[in-house]
Amino acid sequence: MPSLAVNEDKREKKKKKKIDSNAETLDFDSLSDKKSKKEKKIKKAKASESDSENLEKKKSKKKDKKRKAAEMEEDGSGTSSESSETVDLKAESGGNSVNKKKKKVKLAEADEAEVENPNAVSNFRISAPLREVLKSKGIEALFPIQAMTFDAVLDGSDLVGRARTGQGKTLAFVLPILESLTNGPAKAARKTGYGRVPSVLVLLPTRELAKQVSAEFEVYGGALGLTSCCLYGGAPYQSQEIKLRRGVDIVIGTPGRIKDHIERGNLDFSSLKFRVLDEADEMLRMGFVEDVELILGKVEDAGKVQTLLFSATLPDWVKQIATRFLKPHKKTVDLVGNEKMKASINVRHIIIPCSKSARSQLIPDIIRCYSSGGSTIIFTETKDSASELADLLPGARPLHGDIQQAQREVTLSGFRSGKFSTLVATNVAARGLDINDVQLIIQCEPPRDVEAYIHRSGRTGRAGNTGVAVMLCDPRRSNISKIERESGVKFEHLAAPQPSDLAKAAGSEAAETITQVSDGVIPIFKSAAEELLNTSGLSPVELLAKALAKTAGYTEIKSRSLLTSMENYVTVLLQAGRPIYTQSFAYGVLRRFLPEEKVEALVGLALTADGNGAVFDVPTEDLDTFLSGQENAAGVSLDVVKELPRLQQRDESRGGRFGSGGWGGGRFSGGSGGRGGFSDRRNDRFSGRGRGGGHRGNGKW
């Protein structure tokens, strides 16, 4: 019985083993069949993709063939890990899926490019010829003012455009006007042929700006077959008349010369489609208004003319006058708005104290420190000052209204080309002039109005570049606070470059120059050097220092005051142990322990803002006399200042001879309608009432 049971168990195990074996065989066969089917599908997909690849090769260039073949090979190698359904889908779609994928990628890249640069030239209705000119000038995208005004101008709207200086306002009206004349609304009405009357009139305040805008119209308009003419004073009438008689599409000019040609019968505005006032705030100032009104009044049907105003500053009173020239539904594009900062944000604004007598000494040092090898424009308030300063500065040229137009053009051309690097100008160079590589602006004194400062400082830091604007001022008499308040500029108050600092820089340059001298000269000068070393009593380092100083042109180091920037003067702070309210009190304190002639020799006395002291400049040779004399006056201290303290200021922006009177440093200021007040040499208590009636000034009652 036991053996029977054992045999039965053996038979059961064999049977079970056979069943398991068969099951494994079935599973293996099933897997083999599945694998075989999968491999067939893969081969089919590869074959289909291969056909697609061949088709692509025939249609594409050699470079595209290699890229697409690599992509197809990559798709094929990935099928072993994918399901058969995915492989079949790829096989059915073939090369179409690849093409769709590439199209999606290209569209995504295009969308991304548009997002990154919405102001790209390709996004605007600019014709191919103008695009080519823009491309040749390296312009691939419009500036914000150009982008925001383009469609409005091209679609026919009157417009007021405002942006900071150097932001491309000229092209903001040049491009859409040209497109309108050739491809837009103004095309049908534009006159053609010999003797045609102009379709565009552009008015500008200065000759230089008129020529610059005219050059833009010539470059861009010439690409479209349009002709322009620039009319300005100082140039012969005959050549201008001949050009007008032949026929032009665009007239650019200054109000005076435009008016003259109208009176001579040379200009006909019957077909005018555009009128542009560039630098509108200056155009509409008193003195320009009558000419502008006369010119604009010559348009027979103002309703058919599109009027554009552009400027960096638009005071409220200008806006009120401008409404007479623009349609009620005009559009306004203001990139400055109510922002506090209205001057260029790419410019570093610096104030350096300086008296009028020290300008010619200080300006060359400022140029050396801040120009960075670029060009410099120096602004003066008067024509005589511009000429005088240009004569004193090596290599400088003047530019102002009394210079003949031909010479002004030569001067500007030489400055642009780099023949000389310093231009001394009045406000004729303050507006609109676009000169490359102007790194430094120097204003010899604060201008009379804030707009002038904004425009002057805007001659640098243009088109995204950076620059420096330095303003010289008498720290006692200025309208700095008004300029800061209305322009949003925060000035850096710096001392004038000290001669010792300049000498150090020059010494480094001299050392480099010496190392470049050929070794061949050493034997010739060696004996003289040895003799000098043996007899001078100086160390080799000290002798070399003197040699470097001589090479750099420094035989002595002069001092420069912090208050007036005068050479060989030192700035001293007086404190008397109690408040100093007036300049007369300060002079009285000094007379207690100093001779009268020494007191008379000091210059620039000013009171500190805290009311506890006074600063002034004394000749370096008299410094010891001043410092030793204080020992004879109890409670009095005199100290050489290392940094100029904040001073009391009198605002001259409202003063002047026929203005509202000056700040007298004391109780009353002059009348608002009459002659400015009087004051004694110390500017003590009263500056008088003007004849037009007194009012409260900036001082105390």
XYZ file of C-alpha atoms in Angstrom:
701
model
C 0.000 0.000 0.000
C 2.700 2.478 0.856
C 4.521 1.768 -2.394
C 1.334 2.260 -4.329
C 0.790 5.636 -2.716
C 4.305 6.664 -3.507
C 3.944 5.688 -7.130
C 0.699 7.609 -7.348
C 2.388 10.722 -6.005
C 5.178 10.358 -8.538
C 2.707 10.103 -11.383
C 0.868 13.226 -10.151
C 4.115 15.188 -9.962
C 5.141 14.140 -13.483
C 1.729 15.124 -14.814
C 1.862 18.487 -13.084
C 5.383 19.114 -14.341
C 4.282 18.324 -17.888
C 1.354 20.731 -17.613
C 3.636 23.448 -16.253
C 6.078 22.794 -19.067
C 3.352 23.069 -21.645
C 2.158 26.273 -20.019
C 5.638 27.743 -20.207
C 5.857 26.714 -23.839
C 2.516 28.362 -24.568
C 3.554 31.524 -22.738
C 6.842 31.632 -24.592
C 5.112 31.099 -27.910
C 2.616 33.823 -27.048
C 5.398 36.228 -26.131
C 7.290 35.299 -29.281
C 4.207 35.950 -31.372
C 3.665 39.327 -29.703
C 7.304 40.245 -30.112
C 7.199 39.209 -33.716
C 4.130 41.312 -34.359
C 5.692 44.257 -32.584
C 8.878 43.937 -34.591
C 6.857 43.810 -37.800
C 5.051 46.979 -36.829
C 8.338 48.648 -35.982
C 9.755 47.626 -39.341
C 6.633 48.918 -41.023
C 6.912 52.233 -39.169
C 10.588 52.510 -40.058
C 9.820 51.751 -43.668
C 7.089 54.384 -43.718
C 9.353 56.913 -42.043
C 12.090 56.021 -44.479
C 9.776 56.779 -47.388
C 8.839 60.055 -45.800
C 12.503 60.825 -45.311
C 13.229 60.218 -48.962
C 10.405 62.534 -49.918
C 11.733 65.228 -47.640
C 15.199 64.858 -49.091
C 13.900 65.607 -52.561
C 12.073 68.744 -51.456
C 14.626 70.223 -49.062
C 18.132 71.624 -49.289
C 21.135 69.614 -48.239
C 21.260 71.185 -44.800
C 17.607 70.427 -44.124
C 18.064 66.816 -45.332
C 20.645 66.031 -42.661
C 18.623 67.608 -39.876
C 15.395 65.811 -40.839
C 17.190 62.461 -41.305
C 18.565 62.779 -37.775
C 15.109 63.537 -36.438
C 13.585 60.521 -38.272
C 16.337 58.246 -36.991
C 15.689 59.463 -33.464
C 11.964 58.759 -33.809
C 12.699 55.220 -35.091
C 15.087 54.323 -32.268
C 12.514 55.286 -29.696
C 9.825 52.860 -30.884
C 11.223 49.841 -29.051
C 10.084 51.299 -25.774
C 6.726 52.491 -27.019
C 3.466 50.644 -27.434
C 2.493 49.215 -30.810
C -0.374 51.699 -31.027
C 2.027 54.625 -30.811
C 4.242 53.100 -33.482
C 1.265 52.539 -35.790
C 0.179 56.147 -35.291
C 3.616 57.416 -36.285
C 3.680 55.076 -39.231
C 0.322 56.332 -40.463
C 1.187 59.992 -40.072
C 4.651 59.554 -41.564
C 6.476 62.777 -42.413
C 3.379 64.892 -41.832
C 3.847 64.679 -38.060
C 7.406 65.888 -38.440
C 6.315 68.824 -40.593
C 3.541 69.762 -38.153
C 5.974 69.599 -35.278
C 8.413 71.908 -37.055
C 5.684 74.361 -37.972
C 4.568 74.522 -34.352
C 8.129 75.146 -33.219
C 8.568 77.946 -35.764
C 5.274 79.537 -34.759
C 6.232 79.317 -31.086
C 9.591 80.946 -31.820
C 7.890 83.726 -33.789
C 5.391 84.338 -30.993
C 8.205 84.434 -28.474
C 10.131 86.960 -30.602
C 7.067 89.186 -30.818
C 6.609 89.061 -27.068
C 10.253 89.942 -26.498
C 10.223 92.942 -28.859
C 6.733 94.297 -29.597
C 8.266 97.441 -31.133
C 10.081 95.520 -33.880
C 9.944 97.330 -37.227
C 8.215 94.297 -38.770
C 5.194 94.867 -36.515
C 4.346 98.200 -38.142
C 2.959 99.235 -41.509
C 6.363 100.292 -42.800
C 7.069 99.641 -46.463
C 10.061 97.676 -47.707
C 12.131 100.695 -48.881
C 11.881 102.360 -45.463
C 12.671 99.079 -43.720
C 15.835 98.805 -45.770
C 16.922 102.327 -44.780
C 16.180 101.597 -41.107
C 18.121 98.344 -41.346
C 21.109 100.118 -42.912
C 21.150 102.431 -39.886
C 20.992 99.499 -37.483
C 17.407 100.229 -36.417
C 15.493 97.004 -35.834
C 12.878 98.347 -33.406
C 11.127 101.659 -32.889
C 11.612 103.803 -29.805
C 8.558 104.017 -27.498
C 7.483 107.473 -28.720
C 7.745 106.258 -32.317
C 5.843 103.045 -31.661
C 3.062 104.730 -29.687
C 2.408 107.471 -32.253
C 2.913 105.615 -35.546
C -0.592 104.203 -36.034
C -2.328 107.361 -34.795
C -0.449 109.559 -37.282
C -0.810 107.104 -40.152
C -4.552 106.811 -39.493
C -5.013 110.578 -39.744
C -5.277 111.862 -36.172
C -3.982 115.191 -34.905
C -1.473 114.482 -32.173
C 0.561 115.934 -29.324
C 3.683 113.876 -28.605
C 5.947 114.298 -25.630
C 9.043 112.339 -24.651
C 12.352 113.033 -22.970
C 15.201 114.402 -25.056
C 17.141 111.905 -27.119
C 14.242 109.461 -27.507
C 13.678 109.736 -31.265
C 10.875 112.273 -31.639
C 11.969 113.222 -35.174
C 11.374 109.762 -36.644
C 8.089 109.642 -34.732
C 6.625 111.998 -37.339
C 8.949 111.381 -40.303
C 8.088 107.680 -40.743
C 4.262 107.802 -40.571
C 4.090 110.971 -42.695
C 6.146 109.357 -45.455
C 4.051 106.201 -45.317
C 0.833 108.215 -45.483
C 2.066 110.134 -48.536
C 3.106 107.010 -50.445
C 0.916 104.174 -49.182
C -1.708 105.716 -46.913
C -4.586 108.215 -46.716
C -2.643 111.172 -48.136
C -1.471 109.338 -51.255
C -4.507 110.098 -53.428
C -4.486 113.841 -52.709
C -0.710 114.339 -53.015
C 0.322 116.502 -55.943
C 2.941 115.153 -58.326
C 4.984 116.404 -61.226
C 6.963 119.545 -61.955
C 5.973 122.604 -59.943
C 3.955 120.644 -57.385
C 3.075 122.409 -54.151
C 4.149 120.885 -50.831
C 2.107 118.324 -48.912
C 4.059 118.677 -45.671
C 5.223 121.693 -43.632
C 7.556 121.273 -40.654
C 8.355 124.301 -38.464
C 11.364 124.360 -36.130
C 12.879 127.031 -33.880
C 16.525 126.995 -35.049
C 18.435 126.681 -38.304
C 20.544 123.803 -37.031
C 17.510 121.779 -36.007
C 15.802 122.530 -39.327
C 18.801 121.210 -41.243
C 18.942 118.091 -39.089
C 15.257 117.251 -39.629
C 15.626 118.036 -43.328
C 18.454 115.516 -43.536
C 16.164 112.833 -42.072
C 13.471 113.561 -44.653
C 16.063 113.442 -47.440
C 17.355 110.033 -46.354
C 14.020 108.341 -45.718
C 11.903 110.304 -48.192
C 14.506 109.849 -50.922
C 14.015 106.090 -50.667
C 10.352 106.652 -51.598
C 10.984 109.181 -54.374
C 9.899 112.226 -52.331
C 11.781 115.524 -52.380
C 12.198 118.061 -49.588
C 13.442 121.619 -49.195
C 14.937 123.300 -46.108
C 14.243 127.024 -45.688
C 16.167 128.996 -43.067
C 17.715 132.403 -42.584
C 21.326 133.164 -43.414
C 21.159 131.202 -46.685
C 20.588 132.737 -50.157
C 16.954 133.126 -51.267
C 17.609 132.310 -54.908
C 18.535 128.654 -54.515
C 15.553 128.116 -52.216
C 13.193 129.820 -54.680
C 14.449 127.674 -57.561
C 13.855 124.483 -55.622
C 10.338 125.554 -54.626
C 9.527 126.508 -58.209
C 10.525 123.065 -59.455
C 8.207 121.474 -56.922
C 8.745 119.722 -53.570
C 6.750 117.362 -51.400
C 8.046 118.481 -47.997
C 9.081 121.909 -46.693
C 11.119 122.199 -43.497
C 12.161 125.539 -42.070
C 12.258 128.248 -39.425
C 9.260 130.613 -39.013
C 11.096 133.743 -40.160
C 12.259 132.389 -43.519
C 8.988 130.507 -44.134
C 7.119 133.775 -43.591
C 9.442 135.585 -46.025
C 8.778 133.034 -48.781
C 5.034 133.280 -48.206
C 5.201 137.063 -48.620
C 7.285 136.625 -51.790
C 4.643 134.309 -53.210
C 6.939 131.278 -53.297
C 4.855 129.017 -51.054
C 1.379 127.635 -51.689
C -0.321 125.615 -48.936
C -3.508 124.835 -50.862
C -2.652 121.114 -50.981
C -1.061 120.835 -47.547
C -1.816 117.563 -45.731
C 0.521 117.754 -42.725
C 1.846 120.550 -40.563
C 4.313 119.743 -37.809
C 5.550 121.926 -34.960
C 8.710 120.375 -33.573
C 10.003 121.676 -30.228
C 6.516 123.095 -29.795
C 7.174 124.824 -26.475
C 9.887 126.967 -28.042
C 7.890 127.541 -31.225
C 4.946 128.960 -29.314
C 6.857 131.260 -27.008
C 6.200 134.979 -27.224
C 7.973 136.281 -30.287
C 7.331 133.101 -32.298
C 3.573 133.010 -31.871
C 2.741 135.734 -34.392
C 4.819 134.174 -37.153
C 3.453 130.709 -36.420
C -0.138 131.950 -36.465
C 0.428 133.778 -39.740
C 1.930 130.684 -41.361
C -0.724 128.281 -40.124
C -3.407 130.768 -41.089
C -2.396 130.418 -44.748
C -3.990 126.965 -44.836
C -7.302 127.342 -46.669
C -9.095 124.362 -45.132
C -7.563 123.514 -41.738
C -10.020 120.641 -41.347
C -8.239 118.713 -44.103
C -4.800 119.206 -42.608
C -3.286 116.940 -39.960
C -1.394 118.833 -37.241
C 1.325 117.272 -35.076
C 3.129 118.819 -32.090
C 6.243 117.236 -30.617
C 8.448 118.362 -27.743
C 10.301 117.210 -24.653
C 8.468 119.741 -22.459
C 4.873 120.948 -22.715
C 4.047 123.571 -20.074
C 0.358 124.197 -19.413
C 0.390 127.552 -21.167
C 1.762 125.901 -24.293
C -1.031 123.331 -24.221
C -3.598 126.132 -24.077
C -2.148 127.872 -27.134
C -1.752 124.563 -28.974
C -5.459 123.790 -28.747
C -6.052 126.565 -31.296
C -4.064 124.626 -33.888
C -5.289 121.056 -33.291
C -8.688 119.444 -33.807
C -10.810 118.766 -30.685
C -10.468 114.989 -31.073
C -6.678 115.114 -31.102
C -4.690 112.327 -29.468
C -1.989 112.802 -26.859
C 0.984 110.526 -26.293
C 2.859 111.664 -23.201
C 5.781 109.490 -22.123
C 6.715 111.920 -19.350
C 3.324 112.771 -17.860
C 3.369 113.669 -14.205
C 6.568 111.756 -13.522
C 8.847 113.701 -11.273
C 11.946 112.959 -13.351
C 11.595 114.876 -16.617
C 15.265 115.114 -17.604
C 17.133 112.253 -19.239
C 17.483 109.247 -16.942
C 20.715 108.181 -18.672
C 22.600 111.271 -17.526
C 24.561 111.843 -14.342
C 23.705 115.342 -13.055
C 26.493 117.122 -11.129
C 26.811 120.581 -9.558
C 30.229 122.126 -8.933
C 30.628 125.514 -7.204
C 32.528 127.997 -9.317
C 32.872 131.762 -9.597
C 32.740 133.413 -12.990
C 36.423 134.323 -12.846
C 37.466 130.708 -12.276
C 35.569 129.142 -15.199
C 38.396 129.203 -17.720
C 40.709 127.516 -15.182
C 38.195 124.916 -14.048
C 36.528 123.811 -17.289
C 39.607 122.107 -18.827
C 39.977 120.045 -15.640
C 36.292 119.061 -15.701
C 36.671 117.947 -19.309
C 39.722 115.880 -18.366
C 37.856 114.208 -15.505
C 34.411 113.595 -16.995
C 34.530 113.530 -20.809
C 35.854 109.940 -21.022
C 37.471 110.804 -24.335
C 34.184 111.901 -25.918
C 33.000 115.285 -27.139
C 31.947 118.173 -24.874
C 29.340 120.904 -25.337
C 29.643 123.966 -23.086
C 26.584 126.211 -22.738
C 26.772 129.912 -21.927
C 23.952 132.413 -21.461
C 25.303 135.051 -23.852
C 26.913 135.129 -27.283
C 29.861 137.188 -26.018
C 30.557 134.655 -23.269
C 30.551 131.827 -25.813
C 33.083 133.578 -28.026
C 35.331 134.602 -25.116
C 35.373 131.147 -23.555
C 36.020 129.436 -26.899
C 39.073 131.673 -27.365
C 40.422 130.667 -23.937
C 39.950 126.906 -24.313
C 42.419 125.094 -26.587
C 40.775 123.541 -29.629
C 37.274 124.858 -28.863
C 34.901 126.535 -31.341
C 31.963 128.910 -30.645
C 28.405 128.528 -31.962
C 25.788 131.272 -31.576
C 23.356 133.449 -33.504
C 25.811 136.202 -34.439
C 28.002 133.784 -36.400
C 27.233 133.606 -40.116
C 25.210 130.592 -41.152
C 27.904 129.209 -43.439
C 30.424 129.253 -40.594
C 27.887 127.681 -38.208
C 27.446 124.801 -40.624
C 31.195 124.330 -40.936
C 31.534 124.381 -37.148
C 28.800 121.782 -36.599
C 30.212 119.584 -39.347
C 33.681 119.704 -37.790
C 32.299 118.910 -34.344
C 30.278 115.958 -35.648
C 33.262 114.551 -37.529
C 35.594 114.890 -34.531
C 37.922 117.545 -35.966
C 37.595 119.283 -32.602
C 36.008 117.941 -29.434
C 34.738 121.045 -27.580
C 31.829 123.225 -28.693
C 30.939 126.418 -26.779
C 27.374 127.413 -27.603
C 24.304 129.357 -26.613
C 20.837 127.812 -26.733
C 21.064 127.388 -30.511
C 22.628 124.000 -29.709
C 20.308 123.185 -26.815
C 17.371 121.717 -28.695
C 17.045 118.747 -30.964
C 20.632 118.513 -32.203
C 21.612 114.856 -32.351
C 25.406 114.577 -32.275
C 27.068 111.247 -31.651
C 29.549 110.665 -28.846
C 28.736 113.768 -26.768
C 29.806 112.461 -23.384
C 29.852 115.686 -21.365
C 27.655 118.773 -21.065
C 28.913 121.771 -19.070
C 26.566 124.631 -18.203
C 28.498 127.691 -17.076
C 25.615 128.807 -14.872
C 22.091 127.672 -14.071
C 19.723 128.550 -16.939
C 16.805 130.915 -16.476
C 14.151 128.222 -16.821
C 13.857 124.516 -16.098
C 13.026 123.580 -19.696
C 16.385 124.974 -20.810
C 18.196 122.735 -18.329
C 16.274 119.665 -19.513
C 17.096 120.344 -23.151
C 20.742 121.224 -22.548
C 21.492 118.187 -20.408
C 19.647 116.095 -23.002
C 22.389 116.660 -25.584
C 24.197 113.736 -23.946
C 22.903 110.329 -22.887
C 20.981 109.996 -26.153
C 19.517 106.840 -27.724
C 20.223 104.698 -24.696
C 23.794 105.892 -24.122
C 25.026 107.417 -20.877
C 26.523 110.829 -20.244
C 27.448 113.478 -17.673
C 25.924 116.940 -17.225
C 27.943 119.325 -15.040
C 26.491 122.659 -13.990
C 28.695 125.380 -12.536
C 27.088 127.750 -10.101
C 27.702 130.307 -7.431
C 26.368 128.410 -4.399
C 25.011 131.658 -2.938
C 23.024 132.738 -5.984
C 21.174 130.063 -7.884
C 17.817 128.526 -8.670
C 19.026 124.991 -8.046
C 16.120 124.121 -5.786
C 13.636 125.122 -8.489
C 15.383 123.029 -11.140
C 15.464 120.024 -8.821
C 11.824 120.458 -7.887
C 10.417 120.902 -11.389
C 12.695 118.592 -13.379
C 12.963 115.815 -10.806
C 16.758 115.844 -11.023
C 18.708 115.015 -7.883
C 22.053 116.723 -8.278
C 25.338 115.379 -7.002
C 27.044 118.244 -5.183
C 30.761 117.729 -5.799
C 33.856 119.824 -5.264
C 35.919 120.919 -8.225
C 38.668 118.530 -9.326
C 41.696 119.392 -7.236
C 45.026 120.008 -8.973
C 46.634 117.305 -6.843
C 44.138 114.733 -8.128
C 44.760 115.787 -11.706
C 48.514 115.685 -11.130
C 48.308 112.092 -9.880
C 46.459 111.041 -13.006
C 48.934 112.911 -15.189
C 51.823 111.256 -13.314
C 50.485 107.796 -14.167
C 50.293 108.774 -17.826
C 53.818 110.197 -17.693
C 55.166 107.003 -16.116
C 53.699 104.977 -18.955
C 55.261 107.363 -21.457
C 58.713 106.979 -19.879
C 58.596 103.188 -20.038
C 58.007 103.456 -23.782
C 61.288 105.353 -24.351
C 63.891 103.259 -26.192
C 66.673 101.728 -24.071
C 69.104 103.098 -26.629
C 69.005 106.550 -25.042
C 70.164 105.314 -21.611
C 73.948 105.453 -22.300
C 73.660 109.018 -23.583
C 71.835 110.353 -20.492
C 73.338 108.014 -17.898
C 76.264 110.233 -16.919
C 73.992 113.268 -16.454
C 71.641 111.153 -14.343
C 74.473 109.916 -12.126
C 75.785 113.456 -11.616
C 72.286 114.697 -10.711
C 71.840 111.858 -8.258
C 75.161 112.625 -6.560
C 74.684 116.381 -6.281
C 70.934 116.870 -5.691
C 70.777 115.435 -2.199
C 67.509 113.650 -3.127
C 66.795 109.955 -3.194
C 66.371 108.184 -6.554
C 62.613 107.950 -5.939
C 62.347 111.678 -5.224
C 64.337 112.558 -8.322
C 62.162 110.256 -10.444
C 59.047 111.875 -8.982
C 60.277 115.301 -10.046
C 61.096 113.951 -13.507
C 57.558 112.554 -13.823
C 56.100 115.882 -12.678
C 58.108 117.753 -15.290
C 57.088 115.256 -17.971
C 53.426 115.725 -17.003
C 53.793 119.513 -17.081
C 53.586 120.129 -13.314
C 56.342 122.266 -11.804
C 54.140 123.138 -8.811
C 50.786 122.020 -7.395
C 48.297 124.807 -6.892
C 45.444 124.704 -4.433
C 41.826 125.204 -5.491
C 39.076 126.481 -3.241
C 35.883 124.541 -2.603
C 33.661 127.644 -2.677
C 34.618 129.453 -5.901
C 37.015 126.873 -7.455
C 39.647 129.606 -7.806
C 43.248 128.457 -7.904
C 45.597 129.503 -5.089
C 42.640 130.140 -2.777
C 41.505 128.171 0.278
C 37.975 127.940 1.682
C 37.658 128.823 5.384
C 34.739 128.376 7.799
C 34.064 131.128 10.353
C 32.144 130.374 13.544
C 31.557 132.985 16.258
C 29.973 130.942 19.040
C 26.513 132.277 18.199
C 24.265 132.506 15.092
C 25.468 134.548 12.120
C 22.369 135.982 10.463
C 23.916 138.515 8.076
C 27.037 138.941 6.019
C 27.693 142.289 7.701
C 27.914 140.556 11.051
C 30.455 138.093 9.651
C 32.578 140.906 8.238
C 32.378 142.692 11.592
C 33.680 139.637 13.425
C 36.637 139.340 11.029
C 37.540 143.026 11.443
C 38.030 142.465 15.162
C 41.289 140.608 14.634
C 42.340 141.154 10.997
C 43.662 144.165 9.073
C 41.112 145.823 6.781
C 43.114 145.015 3.637
C 43.029 141.282 4.486
C 39.273 141.366 5.028
C 38.852 143.141 1.689
C 40.952 140.444 -0.015
C 38.615 137.589 0.871
C 36.047 136.579 -1.769
C 32.699 134.835 -1.985
C 31.530 135.145 1.611
C 28.319 133.140 2.133
C 26.276 132.092 5.155
C 25.817 128.458 6.049
C 22.328 126.990 5.851
C 22.246 126.229 9.593
C 22.777 129.937 10.381
C 25.764 129.255 12.635
C 28.658 130.122 10.359
C 30.014 131.717 7.206
C 32.462 130.472 4.581
C 34.760 132.474 2.344
C 37.897 132.107 0.240
C 41.235 133.606 1.172
C 44.447 133.696 -0.864
C 46.712 130.800 0.063
C 49.467 133.263 0.962
C 47.169 134.927 3.555
C 45.949 131.725 5.203
C 48.454 131.819 8.061
C 47.500 135.413 8.854
C 43.829 134.452 9.149
C 44.445 131.337 11.255
C 46.832 133.028 13.654
C 44.660 136.138 14.006
C 41.736 134.215 15.492
C 43.708 133.836 18.723
C 42.959 137.500 19.423
C 39.172 137.071 19.266
C 37.425 135.132 22.030
C 34.948 132.507 20.937
C 35.893 132.789 17.273
C 37.168 129.833 15.240
C 38.514 129.602 11.713
C 38.988 126.221 10.016
C 40.005 125.147 6.523
C 37.073 123.087 5.227
C 37.537 119.713 3.560
C 33.931 119.586 2.357
C 31.740 122.573 1.536
C 28.817 122.875 3.981
C 25.297 123.529 2.778
C 24.808 127.253 2.191
C 21.928 129.682 2.252
C 20.792 130.434 -1.288
C 18.959 133.272 -2.890
C 16.779 132.259 -5.790
C 17.628 134.373 -8.820
C 15.089 132.701 -11.067
C 12.520 135.313 -10.054
C 14.923 138.214 -9.800
C 16.641 140.329 -12.370
C 16.586 143.894 -13.346
C 13.010 144.050 -14.554
C 11.746 140.957 -12.820
C 10.334 140.395 -9.396
C 13.375 141.562 -7.519
C 16.292 139.788 -5.947
C 16.759 138.011 -2.680
C 18.534 140.477 -0.460
C 19.664 138.061 2.166
C 17.411 139.949 4.549
C 13.906 141.281 4.900
C 12.389 142.519 1.656
C 12.660 141.685 -2.030
C 11.860 143.788 -5.049
C 8.455 144.334 -6.637
C 6.914 141.938 -9.053
C 6.429 144.399 -11.845
C 9.304 146.802 -11.567
C 13.009 147.221 -11.349
C 14.803 144.833 -9.042
C 15.816 146.132 -5.623
C 19.040 147.659 -4.507
C 21.491 146.197 -2.049
C 24.754 147.198 -0.466
C 27.969 145.263 -1.172
C 27.208 142.890 1.687
C 23.611 142.167 0.575
C 22.603 142.903 4.125
C 19.073 143.819 5.164
C 17.076 145.273 2.307
C 17.027 144.723 -1.425
C 14.329 147.331 -1.983
C 10.831 147.492 -3.347
C 10.462 147.503 -7.114
C 8.475 150.186 -8.803
C 5.635 147.817 -9.641
C 4.764 147.246 -5.980
C 6.514 145.186 -3.342
C 5.731 141.677 -2.318
C 7.169 139.159 0.071
C 10.433 137.698 -1.160
C 12.450 134.682 -0.228
C 14.018 136.365 2.758
C 12.507 137.160 6.139
C 10.199 140.075 6.887
